[in-house]
C-alpha positions as semicolon CSV with decimal commas, in nm:
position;residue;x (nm);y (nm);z (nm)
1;X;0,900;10,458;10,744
2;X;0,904;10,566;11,119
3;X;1,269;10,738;11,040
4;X;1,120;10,932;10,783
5;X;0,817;11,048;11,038
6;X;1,074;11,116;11,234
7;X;1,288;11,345;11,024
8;X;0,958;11,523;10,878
9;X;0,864;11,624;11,280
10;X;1,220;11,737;11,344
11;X;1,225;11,915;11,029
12;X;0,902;12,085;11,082
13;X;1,005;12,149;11,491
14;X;1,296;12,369;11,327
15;X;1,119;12,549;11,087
16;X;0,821;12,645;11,254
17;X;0,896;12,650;11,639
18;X;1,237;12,753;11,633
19;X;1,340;13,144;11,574
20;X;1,609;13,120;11,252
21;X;1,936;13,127;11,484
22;X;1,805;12,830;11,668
23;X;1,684;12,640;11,358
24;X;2,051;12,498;11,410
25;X;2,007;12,367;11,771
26;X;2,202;12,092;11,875
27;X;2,020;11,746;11,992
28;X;2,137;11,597;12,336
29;X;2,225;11,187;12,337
30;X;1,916;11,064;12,440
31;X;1,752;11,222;12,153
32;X;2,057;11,072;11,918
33;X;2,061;10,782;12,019
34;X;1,689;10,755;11,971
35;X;1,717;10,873;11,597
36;X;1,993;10,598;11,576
37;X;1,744;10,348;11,734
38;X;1,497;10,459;11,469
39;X;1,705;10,399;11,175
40;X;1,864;10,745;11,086
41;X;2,176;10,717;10,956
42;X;2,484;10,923;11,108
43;X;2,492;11,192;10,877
44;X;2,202;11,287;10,869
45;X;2,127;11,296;11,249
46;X;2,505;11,503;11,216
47;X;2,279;11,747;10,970
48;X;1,979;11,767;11,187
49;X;2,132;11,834;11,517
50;X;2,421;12,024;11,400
51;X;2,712;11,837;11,436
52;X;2,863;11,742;11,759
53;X;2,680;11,608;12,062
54;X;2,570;11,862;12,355
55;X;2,402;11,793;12,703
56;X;2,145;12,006;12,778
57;X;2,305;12,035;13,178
58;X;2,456;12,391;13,369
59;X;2,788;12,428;13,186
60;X;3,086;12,478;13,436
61;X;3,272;12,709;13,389
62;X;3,638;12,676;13,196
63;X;3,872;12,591;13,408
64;X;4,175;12,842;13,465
65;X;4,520;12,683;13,377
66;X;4,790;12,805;13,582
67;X;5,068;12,951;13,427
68;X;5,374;12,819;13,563
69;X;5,588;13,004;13,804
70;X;5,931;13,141;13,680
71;X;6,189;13,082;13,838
72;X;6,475;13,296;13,954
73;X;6,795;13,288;14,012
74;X;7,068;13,486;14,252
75;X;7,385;13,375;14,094
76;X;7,501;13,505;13,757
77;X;7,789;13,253;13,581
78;X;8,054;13,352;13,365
79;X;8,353;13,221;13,168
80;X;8,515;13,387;13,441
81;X;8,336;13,228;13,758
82;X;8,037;13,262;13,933
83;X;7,914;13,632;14,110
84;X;7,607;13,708;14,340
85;X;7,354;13,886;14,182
86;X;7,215;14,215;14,391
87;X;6,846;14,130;14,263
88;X;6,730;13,797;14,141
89;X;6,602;13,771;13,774
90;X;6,440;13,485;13,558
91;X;6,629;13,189;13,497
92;X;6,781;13,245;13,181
93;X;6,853;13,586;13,171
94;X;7,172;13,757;13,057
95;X;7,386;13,945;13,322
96;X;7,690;14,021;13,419
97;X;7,954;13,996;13,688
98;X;8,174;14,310;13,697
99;X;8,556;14,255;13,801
100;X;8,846;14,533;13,791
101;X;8,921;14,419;13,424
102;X;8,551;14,531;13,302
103;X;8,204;14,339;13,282
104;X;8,172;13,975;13,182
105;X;7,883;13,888;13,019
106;X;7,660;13,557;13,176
107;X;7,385;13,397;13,230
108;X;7,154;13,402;13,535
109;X;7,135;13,023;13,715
């Protein structure tokens, strides 16, 4: 009996109080875990505060992940050796170390 009072105010809180966007507010803890004290079962408190739990406290702001760093590298290696690179690139990257018999294509370590 006292659920159902319960459900009838909340219902009545939406539909009157609440502007239409709102009707959907969400219900902190303390206000679920009184519904669950008062005999509501899960799904409906789910239906009547909208699904998940939310605190009514100053959000923080998201914070920022850092990316990680790339990394670089000075030395490009070949099938034909090792060469010094004039500027350092990513890690990774394809390069080459000229010799008198042409470019060989590598890899930047």
């Amino acid at each position: 009996m006292t659920h159902r009072l319960v459900l009838l105010l909340l219902g009545l809180l939406a539909a009157a109080c609440l502007p239409a966007a709102d009707a959907l507010a969400f219900c902190t803890t303390r206000e679920r875990i009184q519904l669950r004290n008062e005999g509501v079962p899960q799904m409906e408190i789910d239906r009547l505060c909208g699904g998940a739990t939310q605190q009514r406290a100053p959000s923080m702001p998201p914070q920022q992940q850092q990316m990680p760093r790339p990394r670089f590298a000075t030395l490009c290696m070949t099938t034909a050796g090792p060469c010094p690179m004039a500027v350092a690139m990513p890690v990774g990257s394809a390069c080459a170390c000229y010799t008198p018999w042409g470019a060989v294509p590598g890899v930047a370590q």
